[in-house]
Amino acid sequence: MRAEPRPDALHSVPEIKFCGLMRASDVALAESLGASFVGGILARGPRLLCASEWRDVLGLPRAGIARVAVLGEMTAADVVAGSRALGADIAQWHGDPDPDEVAAVASSGLRIWPVLRVDGPRLPEIAWPLGRHAEALVLDAKVTGQLGGTGVALDWASLADDVARWRADCPTVRLVLAGGLTEHNVARAITLLSPDVVDVSSGVELAPGIKSPERMRAFVDAVRGQG
């Protein structure tokens, strides 16, 4: 029997994830602003942290906020082992994992967010099997040679119908929207796609990994309809 959609799944204020964090002070600000998720990158790129840095920046497990390990190309077994070694609350898996690998990670009990990189006006069909065993599916822009944090936005209007169909078919899977979000455009993205979580990195930065407190606050206000 297919699960019924959550009553708050659509047309509600999404939760916020600040990603690409490299300073404990930015994590503390994100938490004080009411973000639900903070992410540190262990894949590649200008915001890369090593394991010890990830733990120092993201801090210890605590109520009210989940610490996300952003991972790249690796096996399902390595995703589980690496996330457990970090003590991460959630694994966000880039590197185009396949649905069977995602199912293997989910079977370990780890909270898994596979990332689907989109480069056109349609939602790839793999979105359906990819999200079947995951807690959430992350939509991000596909940019050759980069896993995320590119500042490139998706074509939200063109994707709206496909995303609505996916949400109806996968009512228990959360939708996380990433890719080029800023305080100036996030309200439109929310209106078009009704994500459960909005995920921002470069859109609130002064430089890669260095967040602007003013832009972080403005982003939160825009998400909550106060901007």
Coordinates of N, CA and C in Angstrom, one line a residue:
M1 N 0.9 -1.2 0.0 CA 0.0 0.0 0.0 C 0.9 1.2 0.0
R2 N 0.6 2.2 -0.9 CA 1.4 3.4 -1.0 C 1.0 4.3 0.2
A3 N 2.1 4.9 0.8 CA 1.9 5.8 1.9 C 1.2 7.1 1.5
E4 N 0.4 7.6 2.4 CA -0.3 8.9 2.1 C 0.7 10.0 2.3
P5 N 0.6 11.1 1.4 CA 1.5 12.2 1.6 C 1.4 12.8 2.9
R6 N 2.5 13.4 3.4 CA 2.4 14.1 4.7 C 1.6 15.3 4.5
P7 N 0.7 15.7 5.5 CA -0.1 16.9 5.3 C 0.6 18.2 5.1
D8 N 1.9 18.2 5.7 CA 2.7 19.4 5.6 C 3.7 19.4 4.4
A9 N 3.5 18.5 3.5 CA 4.6 18.3 2.5 C 4.6 19.4 1.5
L10 N 3.5 20.0 1.2 CA 3.4 21.1 0.2 C 3.0 22.4 0.8
H11 N 3.5 23.5 0.2 CA 3.0 24.8 0.6 C 3.3 25.1 2.0
S12 N 4.4 24.6 2.6 CA 4.9 25.0 3.9 C 6.2 25.6 3.8
V13 N 6.7 26.2 4.9 CA 8.0 26.8 5.0 C 9.0 25.6 5.1
P14 N 10.0 25.6 4.1 CA 11.0 24.5 4.2 C 12.0 24.7 5.3
E15 N 12.6 23.6 5.6 CA 13.8 23.7 6.5 C 15.0 24.2 5.7
I16 N 16.0 24.6 6.4 CA 17.2 25.2 5.8 C 18.4 24.4 6.1
K17 N 19.2 24.2 5.1 CA 20.6 23.6 5.3 C 21.6 24.5 4.7
F18 N 22.6 24.9 5.6 CA 23.7 25.6 5.2 C 24.8 24.6 4.9
C19 N 25.4 24.7 3.7 CA 26.4 23.7 3.4 C 27.8 24.3 3.0
G20 N 28.8 23.5 2.8 CA 30.1 24.0 2.5 C 30.7 24.8 3.6
L21 N 30.4 24.4 4.8 CA 30.8 25.2 6.0 C 32.3 24.8 6.3
M22 N 33.1 25.8 6.7 CA 34.5 25.6 7.0 C 34.9 26.2 8.3
R23 N 34.0 27.0 8.9 CA 34.3 27.6 10.2 C 33.3 27.3 11.2
A24 N 33.7 27.0 12.4 CA 32.8 26.7 13.5 C 31.9 27.9 13.8
S25 N 32.4 29.1 13.6 CA 31.6 30.3 13.9 C 30.4 30.3 12.9
D26 N 30.6 29.9 11.6 CA 29.5 29.9 10.7 C 28.5 28.8 11.1
V27 N 28.9 27.7 11.6 CA 28.0 26.6 12.0 C 27.2 27.2 13.2
A28 N 27.8 27.9 14.1 CA 27.1 28.4 15.3 C 26.1 29.4 14.9
L29 N 26.4 30.2 13.9 CA 25.4 31.2 13.4 C 24.2 30.5 12.7
A30 N 24.6 29.5 11.9 CA 23.5 28.7 11.2 C 22.5 28.1 12.3
E31 N 23.1 27.6 13.3 CA 22.3 27.0 14.4 C 21.5 28.1 15.1
S32 N 22.0 29.2 15.4 CA 21.3 30.3 16.0 C 20.2 30.8 15.2
L33 N 20.3 30.7 13.9 CA 19.3 31.2 12.9 C 18.2 30.2 12.7
G34 N 18.3 29.0 13.3 CA 17.3 28.0 13.2 C 17.4 27.0 12.1
A35 N 18.6 27.0 11.5 CA 18.8 26.0 10.4 C 18.6 24.6 11.0
S36 N 18.1 23.7 10.2 CA 17.9 22.3 10.6 C 19.1 21.4 10.3
F37 N 19.9 21.8 9.3 CA 21.0 21.0 8.8 C 22.3 21.9 8.6
V38 N 23.4 21.4 8.9 CA 24.7 22.0 8.5 C 25.6 20.9 7.8
G39 N 26.2 21.3 6.7 CA 27.0 20.4 6.0 C 28.5 20.8 5.8
G40 N 29.3 19.8 5.9 CA 30.7 19.9 5.6 C 31.1 19.0 4.5
I41 N 32.0 19.4 3.6 CA 32.3 18.7 2.3 C 33.6 17.9 2.5
L42 N 33.5 16.6 2.2 CA 34.6 15.7 2.3 C 34.9 15.1 0.9
A43 N 34.4 15.7 -0.1 CA 34.5 15.1 -1.5 C 35.7 15.8 -2.2
R44 N 35.4 16.9 -2.8 CA 36.5 17.7 -3.5 C 36.0 19.1 -3.7
G45 N 36.9 20.0 -4.1 CA 36.5 21.4 -4.4 C 37.1 22.3 -3.4
P46 N 36.8 23.6 -3.5 CA 37.4 24.7 -2.7 C 37.0 24.7 -1.2
R47 N 35.9 23.9 -0.9 CA 35.4 23.9 0.5 C 35.7 22.6 1.2
L48 N 36.7 21.9 0.7 CA 37.1 20.6 1.2 C 37.6 20.6 2.6
L49 N 37.1 19.7 3.4 CA 37.6 19.5 4.8 C 38.1 18.1 4.9
C50 N 39.2 17.9 5.7 CA 39.6 16.5 6.1 C 38.7 16.0 7.2
A51 N 38.8 14.8 7.6 CA 37.9 14.2 8.6 C 38.0 14.9 9.9
S52 N 39.2 15.2 10.4 CA 39.4 15.9 11.7 C 38.8 17.3 11.6
E53 N 39.0 18.0 10.5 CA 38.4 19.3 10.3 C 36.9 19.3 10.4
W54 N 36.3 18.3 9.7 CA 34.9 18.1 9.7 C 34.3 18.0 11.1
R55 N 35.0 17.2 11.9 CA 34.5 17.0 13.3 C 34.7 18.3 14.1
D56 N 35.8 19.0 13.9 CA 36.0 20.3 14.6 C 35.0 21.4 14.2
V57 N 34.7 21.5 12.9 CA 33.8 22.5 12.4 C 32.4 22.2 12.7
L58 N 31.9 21.0 12.5 CA 30.5 20.6 12.6 C 30.1 20.3 14.1
G59 N 31.1 19.9 14.9 CA 30.9 19.7 16.3 C 30.3 18.4 16.6
L60 N 29.9 18.2 17.9 CA 29.4 16.9 18.4 C 27.9 16.8 18.1
P61 N 27.4 15.6 18.1 CA 25.9 15.4 17.9 C 25.2 16.2 19.0
R62 N 24.0 16.8 18.6 CA 23.2 17.5 19.5 C 21.8 17.7 18.9
A63 N 20.9 17.9 19.8 CA 19.5 18.0 19.4 C 19.3 19.3 18.6
G64 N 18.3 19.2 17.7 CA 17.9 20.4 17.0 C 18.6 20.7 15.7
I65 N 19.7 20.0 15.4 CA 20.4 20.3 14.2 C 21.1 19.0 13.8
A66 N 21.1 18.7 12.5 CA 21.8 17.5 11.9 C 23.0 17.8 11.1
R67 N 24.1 17.1 11.4 CA 25.4 17.4 10.7 C 25.5 16.4 9.5
V68 N 25.6 17.0 8.3 CA 25.6 16.3 7.1 C 27.0 16.2 6.5
A69 N 27.5 14.9 6.3 CA 28.7 14.7 5.6 C 28.5 14.6 4.1
V70 N 29.1 15.5 3.4 CA 28.9 15.6 1.9 C 30.0 14.8 1.3
L71 N 29.6 13.7 0.7 CA 30.6 12.7 0.2 C 30.6 12.6 -1.4
G72 N 31.7 12.2 -2.0 CA 31.8 12.1 -3.4 C 31.7 10.7 -3.9
E73 N 32.5 10.4 -4.9 CA 32.5 9.1 -5.6 C 33.1 8.0 -4.6
M74 N 32.3 7.1 -4.2 CA 32.8 6.0 -3.3 C 31.8 4.9 -3.3
T75 N 32.2 3.7 -2.8 CA 31.3 2.6 -2.7 C 30.3 2.8 -1.6
A76 N 29.3 2.0 -1.6 CA 28.3 2.0 -0.5 C 28.9 1.7 0.8
A77 N 29.8 0.7 0.8 CA 30.5 0.3 2.1 C 31.3 1.4 2.6
D78 N 32.0 2.2 1.7 CA 32.8 3.3 2.2 C 32.0 4.5 2.7
V79 N 30.8 4.7 2.1 CA 29.9 5.7 2.6 C 29.5 5.4 4.0
V80 N 29.1 4.2 4.3 CA 28.7 3.8 5.6 C 29.9 3.9 6.6
A81 N 31.0 3.3 6.2 CA 32.2 3.3 7.1 C 32.6 4.7 7.4
G82 N 32.7 5.5 6.4 CA 33.2 6.9 6.5 C 32.3 7.7 7.4
S83 N 31.0 7.6 7.2 CA 30.0 8.4 7.9 C 30.0 7.9 9.4
R84 N 30.1 6.6 9.6 CA 30.2 6.1 11.0 C 31.4 6.6 11.7
A85 N 32.6 6.6 11.0 CA 33.8 7.1 11.6 C 33.7 8.6 12.0
L86 N 33.0 9.4 11.2 CA 32.9 10.8 11.5 C 31.9 11.0 12.6
G87 N 30.9 10.1 12.7 CA 29.8 10.3 13.6 C 28.8 11.2 13.0
A88 N 28.7 11.3 11.7 CA 27.8 12.1 11.0 C 26.3 11.7 11.2
D89 N 25.4 12.6 11.2 CA 24.0 12.3 11.3 C 23.4 11.8 10.0
I90 N 23.9 12.4 8.9 CA 23.4 12.1 7.6 C 24.5 12.1 6.6
A91 N 24.4 11.2 5.6 CA 25.4 11.2 4.5 C 24.7 11.7 3.2
Q92 N 25.2 12.7 2.7 CA 24.8 13.3 1.4 C 25.7 12.8 0.3
W93 N 25.2 12.0 -0.6 CA 26.1 11.2 -1.5 C 26.1 11.8 -2.9
H94 N 27.1 12.5 -3.3 CA 27.3 12.9 -4.7 C 28.0 11.7 -5.4
G95 N 28.4 12.0 -6.7 CA 29.1 11.0 -7.4 C 28.2 10.1 -8.2
D96 N 26.9 10.5 -8.4 CA 25.9 9.7 -9.2 C 25.8 8.3 -8.7
P97 N 25.4 8.0 -7.5 CA 25.2 6.7 -7.0 C 24.0 6.0 -7.7
D98 N 24.1 4.7 -7.8 CA 22.9 4.0 -8.4 C 21.9 3.6 -7.3
P99 N 20.7 3.3 -7.7 CA 19.7 3.0 -6.7 C 20.0 1.8 -5.8
D100 N 20.7 0.8 -6.3 CA 21.0 -0.4 -5.5 C 22.0 0.0 -4.5
E101 N 23.0 0.9 -4.8 CA 24.0 1.3 -3.8 C 23.3 2.1 -2.7
V102 N 22.3 3.0 -3.1 CA 21.6 3.7 -2.1 C 20.9 2.8 -1.2
A103 N 20.2 1.8 -1.7 CA 19.5 0.8 -0.9 C 20.4 0.1 0.1
A104 N 21.6 -0.2 -0.4 CA 22.6 -0.9 0.5 C 23.0 0.0 1.7
V105 N 23.2 1.3 1.4 CA 23.5 2.2 2.5 C 22.3 2.4 3.5
A106 N 21.1 2.5 2.9 CA 19.9 2.7 3.7 C 19.7 1.4 4.6
S107 N 20.1 0.3 4.1 CA 19.9 -1.0 4.9 C 20.7 -1.0 6.1
S108 N 21.8 -0.2 6.1 CA 22.7 -0.2 7.3 C 22.1 0.7 8.4
G109 N 21.0 1.4 8.1 CA 20.4 2.3 9.1 C 20.9 3.7 9.0
L110 N 21.8 4.0 8.1 CA 22.4 5.3 8.0 C 21.4 6.2 7.2
R111 N 21.2 7.4 7.7 CA 20.3 8.3 6.9 C 21.0 8.8 5.7
I112 N 20.4 8.5 4.5 CA 21.1 8.7 3.3 C 20.4 9.7 2.4
W113 N 21.1 10.7 1.8 CA 20.5 11.6 0.9 C 21.3 11.5 -0.4
P114 N 20.9 10.7 -1.4 CA 21.6 10.7 -2.7 C 21.3 12.0 -3.4
V115 N 22.3 12.4 -4.2 CA 22.2 13.7 -5.0 C 22.0 13.3 -6.5
L116 N 20.9 13.9 -7.0 CA 20.6 13.8 -8.5 C 21.0 15.1 -9.1
R117 N 22.0 15.1 -10.0 CA 22.4 16.3 -10.7 C 21.6 16.4 -12.0
V118 N 21.0 17.5 -12.2 CA 20.0 17.7 -13.3 C 20.6 18.8 -14.3
D119 N 20.6 18.5 -15.6 CA 21.2 19.4 -16.5 C 20.2 19.8 -17.6
G120 N 18.9 19.6 -17.4 CA 18.0 20.0 -18.4 C 16.6 20.3 -17.8
P121 N 15.6 20.4 -18.7 CA 14.3 20.9 -18.2 C 13.4 19.7 -17.7
R122 N 13.9 18.5 -17.7 CA 13.1 17.3 -17.2 C 13.9 16.6 -16.1
L123 N 13.1 16.0 -15.2 CA 13.6 15.3 -14.1 C 14.0 13.9 -14.6
P124 N 15.3 13.5 -14.5 CA 15.7 12.2 -15.0 C 14.9 11.0 -14.4
E125 N 14.6 10.0 -15.1 CA 13.8 8.9 -14.6 C 14.4 8.2 -13.5
I126 N 15.7 8.3 -13.3 CA 16.4 7.6 -12.2 C 15.9 8.2 -10.9
A127 N 15.3 9.4 -10.9 CA 14.8 10.0 -9.7 C 13.9 9.1 -8.9
W128 N 13.1 8.3 -9.6 CA 12.1 7.5 -8.9 C 12.8 6.3 -8.2
P129 N 13.6 5.5 -8.8 CA 14.3 4.4 -8.1 C 15.3 4.9 -7.1
L130 N 15.9 6.1 -7.4 CA 17.0 6.6 -6.5 C 16.4 7.0 -5.2
G131 N 15.2 7.5 -5.2 CA 14.7 8.0 -3.9 C 13.9 6.9 -3.2
R132 N 13.8 5.8 -3.8 CA 12.9 4.7 -3.1 C 13.3 4.3 -1.7
H133 N 14.6 4.2 -1.5 CA 15.1 3.8 -0.2 C 15.8 4.9 0.6
A134 N 15.7 6.1 0.1 CA 16.4 7.2 0.8 C 15.5 8.0 1.7
E135 N 16.1 8.7 2.6 CA 15.3 9.6 3.5 C 14.9 10.8 2.6
A136 N 15.8 11.3 1.8 CA 15.6 12.5 1.0 C 16.4 12.3 -0.3
L137 N 15.9 13.0 -1.3 CA 16.6 13.2 -2.6 C 17.0 14.6 -2.8
V138 N 18.3 14.8 -3.1 CA 18.8 16.2 -3.3 C 18.8 16.5 -4.8
L139 N 18.2 17.5 -5.2 CA 18.3 18.0 -6.6 C 19.3 19.1 -6.7
D140 N 20.3 19.0 -7.6 CA 21.3 20.0 -7.8 C 21.6 20.1 -9.2
A141 N 22.3 21.2 -9.6 CA 22.6 21.4 -11.0 C 23.8 20.6 -11.4
K142 N 23.8 20.0 -12.6 CA 24.9 19.2 -13.1 C 25.9 20.1 -13.8
V143 N 27.1 20.2 -13.3 CA 28.1 21.0 -14.0 C 29.3 20.1 -14.1
T144 N 29.8 20.0 -15.3 CA 30.9 19.0 -15.6 C 32.1 19.3 -14.8
G145 N 32.6 18.3 -14.1 CA 33.8 18.4 -13.3 C 33.6 18.9 -11.9
Q146 N 32.4 19.2 -11.5 CA 32.1 19.7 -10.2 C 30.9 18.9 -9.6
L147 N 31.0 18.7 -8.3 CA 30.0 17.9 -7.6 C 28.9 18.8 -7.0
G148 N 29.1 20.1 -6.8 CA 28.2 21.0 -6.2 C 28.8 22.3 -5.8
G149 N 28.0 23.2 -5.2 CA 28.5 24.5 -4.8 C 28.9 25.3 -6.0
T150 N 28.3 25.1 -7.1 CA 28.6 25.8 -8.4 C 28.0 27.2 -8.5
G151 N 26.9 27.4 -7.8 CA 26.1 28.6 -8.0 C 25.2 28.6 -9.2
V152 N 25.1 27.4 -9.8 CA 24.2 27.3 -11.0 C 22.8 26.8 -10.5
A153 N 21.8 27.5 -11.0 CA 20.4 27.2 -10.6 C 19.8 26.3 -11.6
L154 N 18.9 25.5 -11.1 CA 18.1 24.6 -12.0 C 17.0 25.4 -12.6
D155 N 16.4 24.9 -13.7 CA 15.3 25.5 -14.4 C 14.0 25.1 -13.6
W156 N 13.7 25.8 -12.5 CA 12.6 25.4 -11.6 C 11.3 25.3 -12.3
A157 N 11.0 26.3 -13.1 CA 9.7 26.3 -13.8 C 9.5 25.1 -14.7
S158 N 10.5 24.8 -15.5 CA 10.4 23.6 -16.4 C 10.3 22.3 -15.6
L159 N 10.9 22.2 -14.5 CA 11.0 21.0 -13.7 C 9.7 20.8 -12.8
A160 N 8.9 21.8 -12.7 CA 7.8 21.8 -11.7 C 6.9 20.7 -11.9
D161 N 6.5 20.4 -13.1 CA 5.5 19.3 -13.3 C 6.1 17.9 -13.0
D162 N 7.3 17.7 -13.4 CA 8.0 16.4 -13.1 C 8.2 16.3 -11.6
V163 N 8.6 17.3 -11.0 CA 8.8 17.3 -9.5 C 7.5 17.0 -8.8
A164 N 6.4 17.6 -9.2 CA 5.1 17.3 -8.6 C 4.7 15.8 -8.8
R165 N 5.0 15.3 -10.0 CA 4.7 13.9 -10.2 C 5.6 13.0 -9.4
W166 N 6.9 13.3 -9.2 CA 7.8 12.5 -8.4 C 7.3 12.6 -6.9
R167 N 6.9 13.7 -6.5 CA 6.5 13.8 -5.1 C 5.2 13.0 -4.8
A168 N 4.3 13.0 -5.8 CA 3.1 12.2 -5.7 C 3.4 10.7 -5.6
D169 N 4.4 10.3 -6.4 CA 4.8 8.9 -6.4 C 5.7 8.5 -5.3
C170 N 6.4 9.4 -4.7 CA 7.3 9.1 -3.6 C 7.0 10.0 -2.4
P171 N 5.8 9.8 -1.8 CA 5.3 10.7 -0.8 C 6.1 10.7 0.5
T172 N 6.8 9.6 0.8 CA 7.5 9.6 2.1 C 9.0 10.0 2.0
V173 N 9.4 10.4 0.8 CA 10.8 10.8 0.5 C 10.8 12.4 0.5
R174 N 11.7 13.0 1.3 CA 11.8 14.4 1.3 C 12.5 14.9 0.1
L175 N 12.2 16.1 -0.3 CA 12.9 16.8 -1.5 C 13.8 17.9 -0.9
V176 N 15.1 17.8 -1.2 CA 16.0 18.8 -0.9 C 16.4 19.6 -2.1
L177 N 16.3 20.9 -2.2 CA 16.6 21.6 -3.4 C 17.9 22.4 -3.1
A178 N 18.9 22.2 -4.0 CA 20.2 22.9 -4.0 C 20.4 23.5 -5.4
G179 N 21.5 24.2 -5.5 CA 21.8 24.7 -6.8 C 21.5 26.2 -7.0
G180 N 22.4 27.1 -6.8 CA 22.3 28.5 -7.1 C 21.2 29.2 -6.3
L181 N 20.9 28.8 -5.1 CA 19.9 29.5 -4.3 C 20.6 30.7 -3.6
T182 N 19.8 31.8 -3.6 CA 20.3 33.0 -2.9 C 19.1 33.6 -2.2
E183 N 19.3 34.6 -1.4 CA 18.2 35.3 -0.7 C 17.3 36.0 -1.7
H184 N 17.8 36.2 -3.0 CA 17.0 36.9 -4.0 C 16.1 35.9 -4.8
N185 N 16.4 34.7 -4.8 CA 15.6 33.8 -5.7 C 14.9 32.6 -4.9
V186 N 15.3 32.4 -3.7 CA 14.8 31.2 -3.0 C 13.3 31.2 -2.8
A187 N 12.7 32.4 -2.7 CA 11.2 32.4 -2.5 C 10.5 31.9 -3.8
R188 N 11.1 32.2 -5.0 CA 10.5 31.8 -6.2 C 10.7 30.2 -6.4
A189 N 11.9 29.7 -6.0 CA 12.1 28.3 -6.0 C 11.1 27.6 -5.1
I190 N 10.9 28.1 -4.0 CA 9.9 27.5 -3.0 C 8.5 27.4 -3.6
T191 N 8.1 28.5 -4.2 CA 6.8 28.6 -4.8 C 6.6 27.6 -5.9
L192 N 7.6 27.4 -6.8 CA 7.5 26.5 -7.9 C 7.7 25.0 -7.5
L193 N 8.5 24.7 -6.6 CA 8.8 23.3 -6.3 C 8.4 22.8 -4.9
S194 N 8.1 23.7 -4.0 CA 7.7 23.3 -2.7 C 8.6 22.3 -2.0
P195 N 9.9 22.5 -2.0 CA 10.9 21.6 -1.4 C 10.7 21.5 0.1
D196 N 11.1 20.4 0.7 CA 11.1 20.2 2.1 C 12.2 20.9 2.8
V197 N 13.4 21.0 2.0 CA 14.6 21.6 2.6 C 15.2 22.4 1.4
V198 N 15.7 23.6 1.7 CA 16.5 24.3 0.8 C 17.9 24.4 1.3
D199 N 18.8 24.1 0.3 CA 20.3 23.9 0.6 C 21.1 24.9 0.0
V200 N 21.8 25.8 0.8 CA 22.5 26.9 0.2 C 24.0 26.8 0.6
S201 N 24.9 27.2 -0.3 CA 26.3 27.2 0.0 C 26.9 28.5 -0.6
S202 N 27.2 28.5 -1.9 CA 27.8 29.6 -2.5 C 27.0 30.9 -2.4
G203 N 25.7 30.7 -2.3 CA 24.7 31.8 -2.4 C 24.8 32.7 -1.1
V204 N 25.5 32.3 -0.1 CA 25.6 33.1 1.1 C 27.1 33.4 1.5
E205 N 27.9 33.3 0.5 CA 29.4 33.4 0.8 C 30.0 34.7 0.4
L206 N 31.1 35.0 1.2 CA 32.0 36.1 0.8 C 33.1 35.6 0.0
A207 N 33.5 34.3 0.2 CA 34.5 33.6 -0.5 C 34.2 32.1 -0.3
P208 N 34.8 31.2 -1.1 CA 34.4 29.8 -0.9 C 34.7 29.3 0.5
G209 N 33.6 28.8 1.2 CA 33.7 28.3 2.5 C 33.6 29.4 3.6
I210 N 33.6 30.7 3.2 CA 33.5 31.8 4.2 C 32.1 32.4 4.0
K211 N 31.3 32.2 5.0 CA 29.9 32.7 4.9 C 29.8 34.1 5.3
S212 N 28.8 34.8 4.7 CA 28.5 36.2 5.1 C 27.4 36.1 6.1
P213 N 27.6 36.6 7.3 CA 26.5 36.6 8.3 C 25.2 37.3 7.8
E214 N 25.5 38.4 7.1 CA 24.3 39.2 6.6 C 23.5 38.4 5.6
R215 N 24.2 37.8 4.7 CA 23.6 37.0 3.6 C 22.9 35.7 4.2
M216 N 23.5 35.1 5.2 CA 22.8 34.0 5.9 C 21.5 34.5 6.5
R217 N 21.5 35.6 7.2 CA 20.3 36.1 7.9 C 19.3 36.5 6.8
A218 N 19.7 37.1 5.7 CA 18.8 37.4 4.6 C 18.2 36.2 4.0
F219 N 19.0 35.2 3.8 CA 18.5 33.9 3.2 C 17.4 33.3 4.1
V220 N 17.6 33.3 5.4 CA 16.6 32.7 6.4 C 15.4 33.6 6.3
D221 N 15.5 34.9 6.3 CA 14.3 35.7 6.2 C 13.5 35.5 4.9
A222 N 14.3 35.3 3.8 CA 13.6 35.1 2.5 C 12.8 33.8 2.5
V223 N 13.4 32.7 3.1 CA 12.8 31.4 3.2 C 11.5 31.5 4.0
R224 N 11.6 32.3 5.1 CA 10.4 32.4 6.0 C 9.4 33.5 5.6
G225 N 9.7 34.1 4.5 CA 8.7 35.1 4.0 C 8.8 36.4 4.6
Q226 N 10.0 36.7 5.2 CA 10.2 38.0 5.9 C 11.1 38.9 5.1
G227 N 11.6 38.4 4.0 CA 12.5 39.3 3.2 C 11.8 40.1 2.2

